[in-house]
Amino acid sequence: MQERTVLLLVVVLVVSTAAAGAAVNLFRPNDAVEWRAFNLAVATNLTGAVGSPLQVSVSVRQGMLNPRTLTDVFLSLDVGTMQVRSSTPGTNPWGYPTVWNLTGLDLSSPRLYNATVVPTQAGTTVVYAMVWVPLGSLASVPIDANGHVNPAGVTLEAVASQSVVVTA
C-alpha cells in the first residue's frame, strides 16, 4: 500500500513539473524584439568609393534595459579600415570619436549618432555598432589605438551591422 502511495506521488510530481514547464513556454512571448536590451540600428549607403566621404548613422533606444540603471554603458562604432573624418560629439574616457557614453541618458526615444568616414580600401566592409558595459573598471576595456573595442573584454548588450561595398 505504501509503495502505491509513493508511486502515485512521484507520478503526480512528474506530471505537474511537466505541466509547469509547458505553461511557462506557452505564456512566453515569441517576439524577440521584446527581449532586446537595447534597440540598435546602423544605416549607411550600401555602396561607397575609395576616398569619398560616406555617412554612417547609428540609432539607439532602450529596450529592456534603461541606461540610467547601469553604472557604465557605451556605444561604439567600428568602421574597420575607414578613416573617421567627423562624428557626433561625445565624451568617453579614451577620447575616440566613435565611442559615446550612454550612461544616465534618457533613451526612451531613439537617439542618433553620426559619423563621416572615408573608405581607404576597395571591397566589402562591415560596419559594426555595439552597446556594451565594461567587465571591470574603465581601464580594463580592451580598446586599440583606432578606437576599436574588443567584444571579448566587455559585456555586449546589443550589436548591429551593415555591409558596405567599396569600389576603387
PDB file of C-alpha atoms in Angstrom:
ATOM      1  CA  MET A   1       0.000   0.000   0.000  1.00  0.00           C
ATOM      2  CA  GLN A   2       2.790   2.405   0.896  1.00  0.00           C
ATOM      3  CA  GLU A   3       4.592   1.725  -2.419  1.00  0.00           C
ATOM      4  CA  ARG A   4       1.433   2.688  -4.335  1.00  0.00           C
ATOM      5  CA  THR A   5       1.193   5.994  -2.475  1.00  0.00           C
ATOM      6  CA  VAL A   6       4.837   6.808  -3.163  1.00  0.00           C
ATOM      7  CA  LEU A   7       4.449   5.816  -6.826  1.00  0.00           C
ATOM      8  CA  LEU A   8       1.299   7.936  -7.149  1.00  0.00           C
ATOM      9  CA  LEU A   9       3.113  10.874  -5.542  1.00  0.00           C
ATOM     10  CA  VAL A  10       6.043  10.521  -7.968  1.00  0.00           C
ATOM     11  CA  VAL A  11       3.706  10.398 -10.965  1.00  0.00           C
ATOM     12  CA  VAL A  12       1.800  13.479  -9.763  1.00  0.00           C
ATOM     13  CA  LEU A  13       5.075  15.325  -9.196  1.00  0.00           C
ATOM     14  CA  VAL A  14       6.443  14.459 -12.660  1.00  0.00           C
ATOM     15  CA  VAL A  15       3.194  15.416 -14.406  1.00  0.00           C
ATOM     16  CA  SER A  16       2.886  18.715 -12.522  1.00  0.00           C
ATOM     17  CA  THR A  17       6.515  19.649 -13.280  1.00  0.00           C
ATOM     18  CA  ALA A  18       5.991  18.928 -16.987  1.00  0.00           C
ATOM     19  CA  ALA A  19       2.772  20.956 -16.976  1.00  0.00           C
ATOM     20  CA  ALA A  20       4.504  23.905 -15.295  1.00  0.00           C
ATOM     21  CA  GLY A  21       7.284  23.844 -17.909  1.00  0.00           C
ATOM     22  CA  ALA A  22       4.768  23.752 -20.741  1.00  0.00           C
ATOM     23  CA  ALA A  23       2.805  26.647 -19.203  1.00  0.00           C
ATOM     24  CA  VAL A  24       5.949  28.808 -18.933  1.00  0.00           C
ATOM     25  CA  ASN A  25       6.729  28.258 -22.618  1.00  0.00           C
ATOM     26  CA  LEU A  26       3.119  28.819 -23.608  1.00  0.00           C
ATOM     27  CA  PHE A  27       2.938  32.239 -21.969  1.00  0.00           C
ATOM     28  CA  ARG A  28       6.406  33.427 -23.044  1.00  0.00           C
ATOM     29  CA  PRO A  29       6.214  35.987 -25.894  1.00  0.00           C
ATOM     30  CA  ASN A  30       7.618  34.795 -29.217  1.00  0.00           C
ATOM     31  CA  ASP A  31       8.593  38.301 -30.355  1.00  0.00           C
ATOM     32  CA  ALA A  32      12.377  38.654 -29.917  1.00  0.00           C
ATOM     33  CA  VAL A  33      12.133  42.464 -30.016  1.00  0.00           C
ATOM     34  CA  GLU A  34      10.568  42.473 -26.557  1.00  0.00           C
ATOM     35  CA  TRP A  35      13.659  40.783 -25.113  1.00  0.00           C
ATOM     36  CA  ARG A  36      16.303  43.152 -26.508  1.00  0.00           C
ATOM     37  CA  ALA A  37      18.380  45.070 -24.004  1.00  0.00           C
ATOM     38  CA  PHE A  38      18.700  47.991 -26.479  1.00  0.00           C
ATOM     39  CA  ASN A  39      17.233  48.587 -29.926  1.00  0.00           C
ATOM     40  CA  LEU A  40      20.165  49.362 -32.187  1.00  0.00           C
ATOM     41  CA  ALA A  41      20.368  50.003 -35.937  1.00  0.00           C
ATOM     42  CA  VAL A  42      23.109  51.046 -38.373  1.00  0.00           C
ATOM     43  CA  ALA A  43      22.263  52.905 -41.578  1.00  0.00           C
ATOM     44  CA  THR A  44      24.563  53.907 -44.414  1.00  0.00           C
ATOM     45  CA  ASN A  45      24.762  53.775 -48.179  1.00  0.00           C
ATOM     46  CA  LEU A  46      25.236  50.202 -49.301  1.00  0.00           C
ATOM     47  CA  THR A  47      27.991  51.349 -51.665  1.00  0.00           C
ATOM     48  CA  GLY A  48      30.865  53.796 -51.394  1.00  0.00           C
ATOM     49  CA  ALA A  49      34.053  54.712 -53.195  1.00  0.00           C
ATOM     50  CA  VAL A  50      37.655  54.845 -52.010  1.00  0.00           C
ATOM     51  CA  GLY A  51      38.464  58.416 -50.997  1.00  0.00           C
ATOM     52  CA  SER A  52      34.836  59.633 -51.000  1.00  0.00           C
ATOM     53  CA  PRO A  53      33.060  60.562 -47.746  1.00  0.00           C
ATOM     54  CA  LEU A  54      30.406  58.145 -46.512  1.00  0.00           C
ATOM     55  CA  GLN A  55      27.789  58.874 -43.835  1.00  0.00           C
ATOM     56  CA  VAL A  56      27.118  56.263 -41.145  1.00  0.00           C
ATOM     57  CA  SER A  57      24.222  56.702 -38.698  1.00  0.00           C
ATOM     58  CA  VAL A  58      23.555  54.690 -35.556  1.00  0.00           C
ATOM     59  CA  SER A  59      20.182  54.791 -33.839  1.00  0.00           C
ATOM     60  CA  VAL A  60      19.942  53.553 -30.242  1.00  0.00           C
ATOM     61  CA  ARG A  61      16.920  53.299 -27.969  1.00  0.00           C
ATOM     62  CA  GLN A  62      16.445  51.461 -24.728  1.00  0.00           C
ATOM     63  CA  GLY A  63      14.757  48.100 -24.861  1.00  0.00           C
ATOM     64  CA  MET A  64      14.542  46.025 -21.698  1.00  0.00           C
ATOM     65  CA  LEU A  65      17.442  47.889 -20.059  1.00  0.00           C
ATOM     66  CA  ASN A  66      17.368  51.510 -19.007  1.00  0.00           C
ATOM     67  CA  PRO A  67      20.868  53.031 -19.265  1.00  0.00           C
ATOM     68  CA  ARG A  68      20.110  55.043 -16.119  1.00  0.00           C
ATOM     69  CA  THR A  69      20.247  51.800 -14.129  1.00  0.00           C
ATOM     70  CA  LEU A  70      23.723  50.817 -15.362  1.00  0.00           C
ATOM     71  CA  THR A  71      26.954  52.091 -13.830  1.00  0.00           C
ATOM     72  CA  ASP A  72      28.678  52.463 -17.219  1.00  0.00           C
ATOM     73  CA  VAL A  73      27.247  51.863 -20.679  1.00  0.00           C
ATOM     74  CA  PHE A  74      28.801  52.841 -24.010  1.00  0.00           C
ATOM     75  CA  LEU A  75      28.037  52.815 -27.717  1.00  0.00           C
ATOM     76  CA  SER A  76      30.875  52.230 -30.148  1.00  0.00           C
ATOM     77  CA  LEU A  77      31.036  52.233 -33.924  1.00  0.00           C
ATOM     78  CA  ASP A  78      33.688  50.106 -35.617  1.00  0.00           C
ATOM     79  CA  VAL A  79      34.278  51.261 -39.208  1.00  0.00           C
ATOM     80  CA  GLY A  80      37.150  48.880 -39.975  1.00  0.00           C
ATOM     81  CA  THR A  81      39.873  50.420 -42.127  1.00  0.00           C
ATOM     82  CA  MET A  82      37.838  53.518 -42.989  1.00  0.00           C
ATOM     83  CA  GLN A  83      39.133  56.828 -41.646  1.00  0.00           C
ATOM     84  CA  VAL A  84      36.833  58.870 -39.414  1.00  0.00           C
ATOM     85  CA  ARG A  85      36.566  62.477 -40.627  1.00  0.00           C
ATOM     86  CA  SER A  86      33.938  63.707 -38.151  1.00  0.00           C
ATOM     87  CA  SER A  87      31.318  62.395 -35.770  1.00  0.00           C
ATOM     88  CA  THR A  88      28.615  63.389 -33.331  1.00  0.00           C
ATOM     89  CA  PRO A  89      30.415  64.909 -30.347  1.00  0.00           C
ATOM     90  CA  GLY A  90      30.535  62.743 -27.282  1.00  0.00           C
ATOM     91  CA  THR A  91      32.503  62.117 -24.168  1.00  0.00           C
ATOM     92  CA  ASN A  92      34.412  58.969 -23.343  1.00  0.00           C
ATOM     93  CA  PRO A  93      37.495  58.312 -21.222  1.00  0.00           C
ATOM     94  CA  TRP A  94      39.503  57.186 -24.251  1.00  0.00           C
ATOM     95  CA  GLY A  95      38.889  60.274 -26.427  1.00  0.00           C
ATOM     96  CA  TYR A  96      37.787  58.320 -29.518  1.00  0.00           C
ATOM     97  CA  PRO A  97      35.329  59.947 -31.940  1.00  0.00           C
ATOM     98  CA  THR A  98      33.253  56.795 -32.452  1.00  0.00           C
ATOM     99  CA  VAL A  99      32.719  55.839 -28.791  1.00  0.00           C
ATOM    100  CA  TRP A 100      29.846  57.506 -26.944  1.00  0.00           C
ATOM    101  CA  ASN A 101      28.970  57.366 -23.244  1.00  0.00           C
ATOM    102  CA  LEU A 102      25.288  56.438 -22.808  1.00  0.00           C
ATOM    103  CA  THR A 103      25.407  56.282 -19.013  1.00  0.00           C
ATOM    104  CA  GLY A 104      22.472  58.101 -17.469  1.00  0.00           C
ATOM    105  CA  LEU A 105      20.920  59.183 -20.780  1.00  0.00           C
ATOM    106  CA  ASP A 106      17.190  59.082 -21.421  1.00  0.00           C
ATOM    107  CA  LEU A 107      16.908  56.630 -24.313  1.00  0.00           C
ATOM    108  CA  SER A 108      13.149  56.167 -24.152  1.00  0.00           C
ATOM    109  CA  SER A 109      13.093  57.645 -27.658  1.00  0.00           C
ATOM    110  CA  PRO A 110      15.739  56.938 -30.326  1.00  0.00           C
ATOM    111  CA  ARG A 111      18.988  58.893 -30.202  1.00  0.00           C
ATOM    112  CA  LEU A 112      21.034  59.283 -33.388  1.00  0.00           C
ATOM    113  CA  TYR A 113      24.832  59.268 -33.626  1.00  0.00           C
ATOM    114  CA  ASN A 114      26.522  60.088 -36.951  1.00  0.00           C
ATOM    115  CA  ALA A 115      29.987  59.642 -38.382  1.00  0.00           C
ATOM    116  CA  THR A 116      31.507  60.721 -41.678  1.00  0.00           C
ATOM    117  CA  VAL A 117      34.085  58.181 -42.795  1.00  0.00           C
ATOM    118  CA  VAL A 118      36.316  57.804 -45.833  1.00  0.00           C
ATOM    119  CA  PRO A 119      36.917  54.300 -47.252  1.00  0.00           C
ATOM    120  CA  THR A 120      40.597  53.534 -47.859  1.00  0.00           C
ATOM    121  CA  GLN A 121      40.315  50.069 -49.442  1.00  0.00           C
ATOM    122  CA  ALA A 122      38.084  48.576 -52.128  1.00  0.00           C
ATOM    123  CA  GLY A 123      35.981  45.537 -51.227  1.00  0.00           C
ATOM    124  CA  THR A 124      33.243  44.742 -48.760  1.00  0.00           C
ATOM    125  CA  THR A 125      33.496  46.333 -45.336  1.00  0.00           C
ATOM    126  CA  VAL A 126      31.221  45.530 -42.421  1.00  0.00           C
ATOM    127  CA  VAL A 127      30.419  48.399 -40.066  1.00  0.00           C
ATOM    128  CA  TYR A 128      29.537  47.328 -36.504  1.00  0.00           C
ATOM    129  CA  ALA A 129      27.747  49.245 -33.754  1.00  0.00           C
ATOM    130  CA  MET A 130      27.806  47.836 -30.231  1.00  0.00           C
ATOM    131  CA  VAL A 131      26.219  48.837 -26.940  1.00  0.00           C
ATOM    132  CA  TRP A 132      28.390  47.439 -24.187  1.00  0.00           C
ATOM    133  CA  VAL A 133      29.256  47.530 -20.499  1.00  0.00           C
ATOM    134  CA  PRO A 134      32.832  47.175 -19.184  1.00  0.00           C
ATOM    135  CA  LEU A 135      33.526  43.895 -17.390  1.00  0.00           C
ATOM    136  CA  GLY A 136      35.569  45.695 -14.752  1.00  0.00           C
ATOM    137  CA  SER A 137      36.963  49.199 -14.479  1.00  0.00           C
ATOM    138  CA  LEU A 138      37.149  51.523 -17.468  1.00  0.00           C
ATOM    139  CA  ALA A 139      40.898  50.885 -17.606  1.00  0.00           C
ATOM    140  CA  SER A 140      40.201  47.192 -18.270  1.00  0.00           C
ATOM    141  CA  VAL A 141      38.317  47.843 -21.534  1.00  0.00           C
ATOM    142  CA  PRO A 142      40.284  46.333 -24.439  1.00  0.00           C
ATOM    143  CA  ILE A 143      40.325  49.220 -26.910  1.00  0.00           C
ATOM    144  CA  ASP A 144      43.001  49.692 -29.566  1.00  0.00           C
ATOM    145  CA  ALA A 145      44.644  52.865 -30.904  1.00  0.00           C
ATOM    146  CA  ASN A 146      41.908  53.292 -33.565  1.00  0.00           C
ATOM    147  CA  GLY A 147      39.052  53.092 -31.052  1.00  0.00           C
ATOM    148  CA  HIS A 148      38.038  49.511 -31.878  1.00  0.00           C
ATOM    149  CA  VAL A 149      36.599  47.776 -28.813  1.00  0.00           C
ATOM    150  CA  ASN A 150      37.359  44.073 -28.446  1.00  0.00           C
ATOM    151  CA  PRO A 151      33.960  42.491 -27.671  1.00  0.00           C
ATOM    152  CA  ALA A 152      35.660  39.647 -25.761  1.00  0.00           C
ATOM    153  CA  GLY A 153      36.559  42.068 -22.964  1.00  0.00           C
ATOM    154  CA  VAL A 154      33.139  43.687 -22.422  1.00  0.00           C
ATOM    155  CA  THR A 155      29.540  42.610 -21.879  1.00  0.00           C
ATOM    156  CA  LEU A 156      27.686  43.142 -25.146  1.00  0.00           C
ATOM    157  CA  GLU A 157      24.151  44.443 -24.693  1.00  0.00           C
ATOM    158  CA  ALA A 158      23.310  44.932 -28.401  1.00  0.00           C
ATOM    159  CA  VAL A 159      25.049  44.588 -31.775  1.00  0.00           C
ATOM    160  CA  ALA A 160      24.041  45.803 -35.238  1.00  0.00           C
ATOM    161  CA  SER A 161      25.948  45.688 -38.507  1.00  0.00           C
ATOM    162  CA  GLN A 162      25.781  46.904 -42.089  1.00  0.00           C
ATOM    163  CA  SER A 163      27.795  45.739 -45.105  1.00  0.00           C
ATOM    164  CA  VAL A 164      29.205  48.397 -47.411  1.00  0.00           C
ATOM    165  CA  VAL A 165      30.630  47.614 -50.857  1.00  0.00           C
ATOM    166  CA  VAL A 166      33.517  49.982 -51.584  1.00  0.00           C
ATOM    167  CA  THR A 167      34.599  50.495 -55.190  1.00  0.00           C
ATOM    168  CA  ALA A 168      38.010  51.723 -56.307  1.00  0.00           C
TER     169      ALA A 168
END
